[in-house]
XYZ file of C-alpha atoms in Angstrom:
597
model
C 159.222 27.211 -97.083
C 159.729 23.170 -96.653
C 161.918 21.644 -94.666
C 161.034 18.346 -95.071
C 161.441 18.852 -99.029
C 164.963 18.235 -98.770
C 164.236 14.995 -97.778
C 162.127 14.342 -100.299
C 164.104 16.016 -103.233
C 167.625 13.787 -101.719
C 165.130 10.366 -102.173
C 163.466 11.218 -105.139
C 166.594 11.987 -106.971
C 167.755 8.941 -105.605
C 164.236 7.406 -107.119
C 164.690 8.576 -110.520
C 167.600 7.520 -111.423
C 168.097 3.882 -111.063
C 169.483 3.232 -113.495
C 172.776 5.091 -113.138
C 172.475 4.425 -108.721
C 170.929 1.261 -108.638
C 171.372 -0.915 -111.648
C 174.837 -0.967 -111.161
C 174.775 -2.720 -108.211
C 173.840 -6.241 -109.619
C 176.522 -6.445 -113.074
C 180.090 -4.579 -111.970
C 181.311 -1.784 -109.812
C 180.526 -2.896 -106.022
C 180.327 -6.237 -104.555
C 177.036 -6.720 -102.650
C 179.011 -7.157 -99.604
C 181.267 -4.225 -99.189
C 177.384 -2.078 -99.504
C 175.027 -4.098 -97.950
C 177.009 -2.769 -93.928
C 174.130 -1.141 -92.422
C 171.598 0.538 -90.936
C 172.531 3.270 -93.493
C 173.518 0.415 -96.474
C 169.308 -0.502 -96.201
C 168.124 2.749 -95.739
C 170.468 4.483 -98.561
C 168.959 1.513 -100.620
C 164.985 1.557 -100.075
C 165.610 5.095 -100.692
C 166.315 4.886 -104.283
C 162.872 1.929 -104.976
C 160.865 5.127 -103.502
C 157.879 4.697 -106.508
C 154.957 7.105 -105.935
C 152.094 8.989 -108.444
C 152.701 12.717 -108.983
C 151.099 15.362 -110.808
C 151.145 13.429 -114.268
C 147.628 11.663 -112.471
C 146.754 14.989 -113.916
C 146.481 13.741 -116.940
C 145.410 9.623 -116.556
C 141.336 10.391 -117.120
C 142.982 11.019 -120.648
C 142.487 6.972 -120.757
C 139.340 6.692 -119.345
C 135.564 7.765 -120.096
C 136.526 11.611 -118.268
C 138.118 13.645 -121.252
C 138.537 13.887 -124.719
C 142.037 13.360 -125.704
C 143.777 14.442 -129.045
C 146.894 12.334 -127.671
C 148.461 8.708 -128.570
C 146.845 7.213 -125.661
C 146.780 3.531 -125.816
C 143.097 2.174 -124.822
C 142.041 5.123 -127.954
C 144.503 3.354 -130.237
C 143.240 -0.004 -129.404
C 139.894 1.128 -129.992
C 140.096 2.353 -133.100
C 143.588 1.045 -134.142
C 143.484 -2.814 -134.963
C 145.753 -3.914 -131.869
C 148.663 -6.761 -131.637
C 151.794 -7.683 -130.362
C 153.448 -6.003 -132.860
C 152.013 -2.649 -132.271
C 151.273 -2.600 -128.626
C 155.088 -3.528 -127.620
C 154.966 -0.847 -124.072
C 155.830 -2.078 -120.872
C 157.414 -5.680 -120.172
C 159.987 -4.300 -119.019
C 161.586 -5.827 -115.437
C 164.406 -3.544 -114.370
C 162.284 -2.176 -110.494
C 162.143 -6.126 -110.250
C 165.924 -6.940 -110.598
C 165.909 -3.913 -108.453
C 163.896 -4.503 -105.417
C 165.211 -8.323 -105.710
C 168.443 -7.696 -105.656
C 167.942 -5.476 -102.985
C 166.021 -9.162 -100.897
C 168.822 -11.853 -102.233
C 171.478 -9.602 -100.039
C 169.543 -7.977 -97.107
C 170.985 -10.288 -94.981
C 173.989 -8.980 -95.516
C 174.291 -5.532 -93.097
C 174.675 -5.449 -89.280
C 171.305 -4.067 -88.183
C 168.481 -4.687 -85.623
C 166.259 -7.728 -86.059
C 164.137 -4.323 -86.264
C 165.318 -2.260 -88.635
C 165.939 -4.462 -90.658
C 162.258 -5.541 -91.116
C 161.149 -2.907 -91.757
C 163.399 -2.515 -94.298
C 162.584 -5.532 -96.486
C 158.585 -3.824 -96.211
C 159.155 -1.319 -97.642
C 161.323 -3.091 -101.017
C 158.277 -6.459 -100.479
C 155.572 -3.798 -100.849
C 157.542 -1.871 -103.274
C 157.089 -5.783 -105.321
C 153.745 -5.612 -105.043
C 153.303 -2.573 -106.570
C 155.160 -3.134 -109.008
C 154.036 -7.034 -109.381
C 150.202 -5.114 -109.677
C 151.277 -3.269 -112.478
C 152.179 -5.983 -114.621
C 149.065 -8.132 -113.166
C 146.122 -5.341 -114.482
C 148.394 -5.255 -117.794
C 149.254 -8.800 -118.218
C 147.661 -11.216 -115.108
C 148.979 -13.936 -116.390
C 153.301 -13.135 -114.908
C 156.584 -14.747 -114.618
C 156.909 -14.248 -111.468
C 160.388 -13.815 -110.048
C 161.369 -14.593 -106.049
C 164.826 -13.702 -107.177
C 167.740 -12.069 -108.778
C 167.496 -13.190 -112.188
C 170.597 -14.875 -113.175
C 171.383 -14.423 -116.905
C 172.770 -18.126 -116.452
C 169.514 -20.083 -115.591
C 167.869 -20.976 -119.182
C 165.254 -22.598 -116.609
C 164.741 -18.801 -115.387
C 165.031 -17.148 -118.122
C 162.643 -19.009 -120.486
C 160.136 -19.896 -118.074
C 156.209 -18.966 -119.221
C 154.416 -17.585 -117.139
C 152.625 -18.237 -113.721
C 149.342 -17.754 -113.214
C 147.000 -14.786 -111.823
C 146.126 -16.618 -109.099
C 149.909 -18.415 -108.227
C 151.555 -14.051 -108.431
C 148.490 -12.286 -105.969
C 149.293 -15.217 -104.016
C 152.433 -14.663 -103.708
C 151.818 -11.140 -103.977
C 149.421 -11.324 -100.793
C 152.032 -12.475 -98.661
C 154.253 -9.516 -99.661
C 152.094 -7.350 -98.711
C 151.833 -9.001 -95.651
C 155.795 -8.927 -94.330
C 154.697 -5.399 -95.528
C 151.603 -4.571 -92.439
C 153.380 -6.446 -89.546
C 156.863 -4.941 -90.157
C 157.020 -1.725 -91.883
C 156.686 1.409 -89.468
C 154.311 4.552 -88.795
C 157.211 6.734 -88.101
C 159.154 7.051 -91.346
C 160.809 10.522 -93.208
C 158.115 12.653 -94.626
C 157.005 12.088 -98.201
C 158.027 8.246 -97.666
C 156.042 5.707 -96.748
C 154.612 4.511 -93.751
C 152.712 1.787 -92.372
C 149.239 3.784 -92.681
C 150.486 3.980 -97.046
C 150.908 0.471 -97.210
C 147.464 -0.214 -95.995
C 145.953 1.986 -97.617
C 147.625 0.494 -100.789
C 146.396 -2.904 -99.750
C 142.693 -1.699 -99.314
C 143.299 -0.433 -103.064
C 145.546 -3.066 -104.331
C 142.118 -6.041 -103.262
C 139.857 -4.411 -103.306
C 141.008 -3.719 -107.467
C 141.750 -7.646 -107.181
C 137.949 -8.756 -105.864
C 136.331 -7.318 -108.522
C 137.697 -7.341 -111.371
C 137.347 -11.497 -110.473
C 133.550 -10.592 -109.288
C 132.965 -9.394 -112.898
C 135.476 -11.220 -115.043
C 133.895 -14.769 -115.709
C 136.945 -15.539 -118.521
C 139.123 -16.146 -115.134
C 137.343 -18.182 -113.700
C 137.999 -16.929 -110.632
C 135.078 -15.844 -109.092
C 135.396 -17.849 -105.675
C 138.199 -16.321 -105.023
C 136.368 -12.768 -104.873
C 134.516 -12.936 -101.990
C 138.301 -13.766 -100.159
C 139.616 -10.273 -101.172
C 137.139 -8.109 -101.015
C 136.476 -8.781 -97.267
C 140.322 -8.560 -97.530
C 140.116 -4.440 -98.484
C 136.740 -3.963 -95.716
C 138.460 -5.238 -93.527
C 141.471 -2.940 -94.035
C 140.327 -0.405 -94.833
C 138.133 -0.722 -91.849
C 141.353 -0.589 -89.645
C 142.526 2.239 -90.950
C 139.573 4.740 -89.849
C 138.954 2.482 -86.891
C 142.564 3.935 -86.009
C 142.292 7.745 -85.992
C 144.760 8.525 -87.392
C 142.679 10.699 -90.001
C 139.584 12.242 -91.348
C 138.082 14.463 -93.983
C 139.839 17.176 -94.799
C 136.856 20.479 -94.115
C 137.114 24.183 -93.273
C 133.158 24.097 -93.217
C 133.930 26.014 -96.730
C 131.875 23.344 -99.437
C 133.091 25.426 -102.062
C 136.589 25.622 -101.548
C 138.428 22.736 -99.567
C 138.490 20.277 -101.657
C 139.997 22.260 -104.533
C 141.980 22.785 -101.942
C 143.946 19.218 -101.947
C 145.181 18.905 -105.075
C 145.895 23.059 -104.517
C 148.030 23.433 -101.773
C 151.748 24.218 -101.421
C 152.019 22.522 -98.378
C 150.315 19.075 -97.334
C 152.242 17.433 -94.952
C 149.662 17.542 -91.689
C 146.341 17.763 -93.773
C 144.879 15.267 -91.807
C 142.952 13.760 -95.394
C 145.875 13.047 -96.597
C 147.871 9.592 -96.072
C 151.198 9.537 -98.296
C 151.581 12.784 -99.618
C 154.243 13.972 -103.247
C 155.793 16.806 -102.509
C 157.315 19.436 -104.355
C 158.460 22.795 -104.425
C 160.310 24.345 -107.899
C 163.315 26.008 -105.822
C 164.511 22.028 -104.070
C 164.465 21.316 -107.609
C 161.420 19.578 -107.097
C 159.023 20.596 -109.401
C 155.804 19.904 -110.218
C 154.816 21.923 -113.307
C 151.350 20.338 -115.273
C 149.316 23.186 -116.214
C 150.359 22.919 -119.771
C 148.781 20.304 -119.452
C 146.066 20.118 -117.570
C 144.141 22.978 -118.847
C 142.896 24.841 -122.486
C 143.798 22.970 -125.384
C 146.395 20.580 -125.149
C 145.790 16.657 -125.962
C 142.705 16.886 -123.280
C 139.598 18.819 -122.046
C 136.486 16.926 -120.478
C 133.664 14.926 -121.392
C 130.094 16.351 -121.607
C 129.579 12.646 -120.660
C 132.125 13.527 -116.567
C 129.794 16.631 -116.419
C 126.930 15.197 -116.636
C 127.755 12.379 -113.976
C 127.345 14.687 -110.793
C 123.992 14.887 -109.295
C 122.521 18.559 -108.319
C 123.069 20.382 -105.283
C 119.736 18.881 -103.948
C 121.323 15.707 -103.990
C 118.850 15.368 -106.799
C 119.682 12.879 -110.510
C 120.891 15.153 -113.414
C 119.050 13.158 -115.709
C 116.076 14.227 -114.129
C 115.466 17.914 -114.921
C 113.904 18.850 -118.157
C 115.573 18.431 -121.185
C 119.016 18.386 -119.343
C 120.554 17.128 -122.617
C 120.204 20.644 -124.767
C 120.870 22.089 -121.486
C 124.535 24.731 -122.507
C 126.786 25.421 -120.415
C 125.903 28.443 -117.999
C 122.479 26.018 -117.806
C 124.181 22.675 -116.813
C 126.859 24.608 -114.517
C 123.471 25.632 -112.118
C 123.152 24.044 -108.153
C 126.132 21.314 -108.962
C 127.459 19.127 -106.806
C 129.769 21.503 -105.753
C 132.643 18.990 -106.595
C 132.342 20.017 -110.277
C 133.125 23.303 -110.598
C 136.492 22.515 -108.477
C 136.538 20.313 -111.659
C 136.084 21.805 -114.443
C 136.295 25.583 -115.215
C 133.106 27.384 -114.485
C 130.670 29.384 -115.890
C 131.821 32.672 -113.825
C 136.073 31.826 -113.285
C 138.912 34.544 -113.786
C 141.019 33.065 -114.617
C 144.237 34.175 -113.138
C 145.714 37.165 -113.869
C 143.175 38.668 -115.263
C 139.802 39.688 -113.092
C 137.158 39.902 -116.176
C 135.717 36.195 -116.262
C 137.070 33.340 -118.141
C 135.984 33.089 -121.892
C 135.664 29.916 -122.838
C 137.433 28.440 -125.362
C 136.432 26.209 -128.138
C 138.336 23.872 -131.336
C 138.495 20.952 -133.351
C 138.660 18.113 -131.617
C 138.275 19.821 -127.781
C 135.128 20.269 -126.167
C 134.773 22.634 -125.022
C 135.432 22.050 -121.054
C 138.505 23.421 -119.628
C 139.786 21.279 -116.115
C 141.012 24.000 -113.267
C 142.259 19.869 -110.633
C 145.401 20.353 -110.894
C 145.711 23.644 -112.166
C 147.447 26.362 -110.652
C 145.481 29.282 -110.966
C 148.414 32.125 -110.224
C 150.939 33.580 -112.739
C 154.153 32.981 -109.694
C 156.586 29.686 -111.707
C 156.988 28.923 -108.302
C 153.610 27.918 -107.502
C 153.093 26.841 -109.998
C 155.793 24.116 -109.744
C 155.151 23.807 -105.971
C 151.851 22.095 -105.493
C 151.573 19.276 -103.617
C 149.872 16.341 -104.903
C 148.044 13.802 -102.140
C 149.203 9.832 -103.486
C 147.229 8.318 -101.632
C 144.101 10.030 -100.279
C 141.474 8.651 -96.256
C 138.942 9.063 -98.662
C 140.266 6.291 -101.087
C 139.747 4.666 -97.816
C 135.871 5.136 -97.094
C 135.200 5.347 -100.808
C 136.366 1.160 -100.580
C 135.308 -0.030 -97.989
C 131.409 1.576 -99.236
C 131.797 -0.701 -102.070
C 133.564 -3.891 -99.862
C 130.836 -3.781 -98.634
C 127.863 -3.191 -101.019
C 130.460 -6.260 -102.646
C 129.463 -8.201 -100.118
C 126.512 -7.598 -99.911
C 126.562 -6.394 -96.394
C 126.239 -2.688 -96.632
C 123.751 -0.633 -94.069
C 122.936 2.655 -93.699
C 125.473 3.088 -90.826
C 128.508 2.292 -92.831
C 126.896 4.805 -95.968
C 127.047 7.332 -92.873
C 131.144 6.257 -91.796
C 132.158 6.468 -95.127
C 130.280 8.585 -99.296
C 128.240 10.364 -96.108
C 131.380 11.901 -94.962
C 132.347 13.216 -98.121
C 129.258 14.513 -99.280
C 129.005 16.493 -96.542
C 132.567 18.141 -96.974
C 130.575 19.156 -100.694
C 128.100 20.419 -98.964
C 125.757 17.651 -100.431
C 122.654 15.451 -99.070
C 124.232 12.639 -96.966
C 123.545 8.927 -99.612
C 119.954 6.665 -98.458
C 120.584 3.464 -99.033
C 116.383 2.719 -99.416
C 115.868 5.937 -101.711
C 119.485 5.657 -103.827
C 117.648 1.593 -104.158
C 113.888 2.454 -104.756
C 114.968 4.373 -107.784
C 118.699 4.015 -109.320
C 119.771 6.805 -111.969
C 118.719 5.777 -115.695
C 122.181 8.123 -116.313
C 124.206 5.187 -114.172
C 122.268 2.170 -114.874
C 122.801 2.412 -118.800
C 126.563 2.287 -117.893
C 126.540 0.164 -116.346
C 124.484 -2.715 -117.974
C 126.433 -5.890 -115.967
C 125.080 -4.695 -112.643
C 121.088 -6.343 -111.362
C 119.987 -6.813 -107.168
C 117.947 -5.462 -104.819
C 121.115 -2.872 -103.478
C 121.767 -1.778 -107.670
C 120.297 2.093 -106.569
C 123.243 2.339 -103.554
C 125.979 -0.234 -105.395
C 125.337 3.113 -108.958
C 125.971 5.336 -106.494
C 128.788 4.491 -104.702
C 130.379 3.604 -107.550
C 129.401 8.344 -109.520
C 131.320 8.816 -105.539
C 134.284 7.142 -106.315
C 134.020 8.849 -110.249
C 133.460 12.545 -108.417
C 135.592 12.495 -106.597
C 138.533 11.479 -108.135
C 137.162 12.628 -111.189
C 141.113 13.483 -113.063
C 142.362 12.005 -110.729
C 144.104 8.851 -112.301
C 141.403 6.273 -110.470
C 138.538 6.154 -113.977
C 140.144 3.717 -116.199
C 141.134 1.256 -113.751
C 137.587 1.094 -112.139
C 136.478 1.411 -115.540
C 138.027 -2.782 -116.390
C 137.278 -3.697 -113.039
C 134.046 -3.402 -112.738
C 133.983 -5.525 -116.686
C 132.853 -1.592 -118.155
C 135.202 -2.094 -121.554
C 132.260 -0.886 -124.257
C 132.252 2.533 -122.834
C 134.760 2.912 -124.602
C 133.566 2.890 -127.275
C 131.789 5.928 -126.654
C 133.225 8.998 -129.325
C 133.796 11.866 -126.100
C 131.250 14.841 -126.757
C 131.406 18.752 -125.636
C 128.700 22.054 -124.514
C 125.910 21.736 -126.127
C 124.611 24.647 -128.756
C 121.054 24.644 -129.903
C 123.001 26.618 -133.017
C 123.711 29.733 -135.318
C 123.650 32.587 -133.072
C 125.004 34.448 -129.617
C 125.694 33.159 -126.757
C 126.492 33.644 -123.088
C 129.557 31.811 -121.346
C 130.091 33.858 -118.391
C 127.146 33.517 -117.186
C 126.279 36.919 -116.649
C 123.967 37.189 -119.205
C 125.620 38.664 -122.306
C 126.666 37.207 -124.701
C 129.732 36.838 -124.796
C 130.837 34.629 -128.867
C 128.457 33.667 -132.004
C 128.273 30.823 -134.601
C 128.756 31.625 -137.220
C 128.655 29.802 -140.437
C 131.179 28.216 -142.818
C 130.321 30.440 -145.495
C 130.828 33.595 -143.555
C 133.609 36.010 -143.792
C 134.993 36.686 -139.861
C 135.430 41.012 -139.779
C 138.335 41.807 -138.456
C 138.912 44.788 -135.438
C 136.318 47.192 -134.990
C 134.174 45.433 -137.467
C 133.646 42.697 -134.792
C 130.225 42.821 -134.035
C 130.358 43.840 -130.020
C 127.802 43.256 -127.462
C 126.376 45.110 -124.602
C 129.500 46.116 -123.310
C 131.378 47.104 -124.989
C 133.277 43.458 -125.835
C 133.793 42.250 -129.408
C 132.188 38.512 -129.942
C 134.798 36.122 -130.001
C 133.586 34.294 -133.868
C 133.750 30.741 -134.929
C 132.657 28.751 -137.580
C 130.522 26.741 -137.019
C 129.158 22.976 -139.005
C 129.935 19.775 -139.125
C 133.702 17.309 -138.637
C 134.603 17.281 -142.189
C 133.900 21.010 -142.808
C 136.918 23.979 -143.046
C 135.264 25.588 -139.762
C 136.543 26.094 -135.917
C 133.670 24.022 -133.706
C 132.502 20.547 -134.716
C 128.753 19.829 -133.897
C 126.365 17.145 -134.260
C 124.572 18.654 -136.948
C 126.577 21.291 -138.275
C 124.463 24.186 -138.301
C 121.768 23.385 -136.495
C 123.735 22.702 -133.141
C 123.959 19.870 -131.018
C 126.751 18.476 -128.993
C 130.192 19.669 -129.746
C 131.847 16.845 -131.502
C 135.555 15.240 -130.739
C 136.265 13.217 -133.490
C 134.254 10.141 -135.355
C 136.047 7.335 -135.829
C 135.005 4.504 -134.345
C 135.736 2.013 -131.742
C 135.463 -1.303 -130.491
C 135.845 -2.756 -127.293
C 137.050 -6.991 -127.805
C 135.789 -8.864 -125.176
C 137.894 -9.959 -122.474
C 140.504 -9.408 -125.105
C 140.516 -5.745 -124.342
C 141.118 -6.181 -121.132
C 144.242 -7.429 -121.154
C 148.214 -6.909 -123.350
C 148.914 -8.648 -125.769
C 153.288 -9.675 -124.078
C 155.596 -8.410 -126.767
C 155.698 -9.982 -130.466
C 159.513 -9.212 -129.486
C 159.771 -10.332 -125.828
C 157.948 -13.338 -127.763
C 160.874 -14.774 -130.308
C 163.493 -14.177 -127.222
C 160.998 -17.017 -124.406
C 159.141 -19.044 -127.378
C 157.522 -20.314 -123.790
C 155.632 -16.788 -123.498
C 152.372 -17.153 -124.165
C 149.638 -14.810 -125.500
C 145.689 -15.328 -123.956
C 141.923 -14.411 -124.932
C 143.265 -14.575 -128.200
C 146.121 -12.027 -129.249
C 148.685 -12.565 -131.493
């Protein structure tokens, strides 16, 4: 089916069993002088360090305003609870770093060419950069360990955190080495030079914008250095000509193909593929978690973020806040219908349109991006995941340029507008965007201003839309200093009140909302629509009533309500996480920042 999957399965098997395979070397059975002998040994060890995003990313939107969730998601628990170092105990894990540093401390024992050694060292340093990027995003200041930790070295065991500035300087040195030494041609499904450059672009854009918008760090003066690096690396990838936006001229389906393909190897847009094949023990089945009423449902705020098909703002549509499910999907950016189940969408194996299922604490919307619409279990489990996409490089380039106040229309045409063209959308015009910014977006980012306000907002919209439910939104909200958006409780579809509603777009009612005191009929007593099909009955009311559908104004209608518990995002504290109390007990030299205790 996929010839390259055998290699990927072997590599990922090593990656998934680090505790069994890698951890034993620093601890017990095999001395480094007996293992690190050849290039094959270096390859085997570094393959065991492999880490990249997978289909679980389709559920990462629960940590952002793109989704409502009933899950125990950390950020939701933080803004609705009383978090502390006693309750936030995850994340302070250094096992991966130990494995990386063990390699970097011992690779010189191997007999291999200088080029080969440099390649594998570059990969190891890339993985160390990936590790530390995750730690810095979570804690900001963390201890930097250059070498494998010696249990007898009290100075290292009990050291305090290094500054974010120092850690990121070291991370950039790792990435610089990786960019200069990692091969372009590598085994399928493993990171080569282009993947390293894509990550370099992601990290530098994140750090540049984070420093720019987070004055509590006192690092605003170095923000432009990172943004320039993001701009230049993105430009380097673009000028290489190796990648292009995937398009076959079918805007109604091309975008969705990236998330439903059984084989992304060779796709012009995918820089790094995470390959799956259930017949080779590589299953990527996330259908249950992605679709339906299992923990997550797209928010109406996400749905409202998409433009009209003619490029105009949805917020400009008359009475847009009171539009029902069928009307709000009319004439929208085609990417919306390739992300969220739309009126008329047919779910396999059925031949008739799916009727949105309504449920307590959910929005009524259903995610189809990342959902494999088939009953074939092999196909469901064998869709590849695009770990790095060229689309991200293009949008990182545009964002870095506008943040540096360098953006031109030509820049937009070679970046954002290539993605809009794929979607069949009008090009983004810089002058028009700046003349009339969308009030919907202006309200979300009150810390933005200036002559490029409108186009900055549109680039941010494009990121949200293009990467919806791929796991990007949480990081974007954090780096843009948009934490207050976490205070908004996700809402769902709008209903005017009790009565019958068409949810498939054929003009025929499918459901009926009735009062909480109604006795729902059974069997032949149920009312049928004009097609002779039983209506689906739901009791509607407020969230504190025993009903099926929670509406803002109860029987008088409004948007669906997912919960009511107040949310508070404390700035700047909640942009960071505390060091778990157990770690501070073991090492009193570790310090909490920004009011954590």
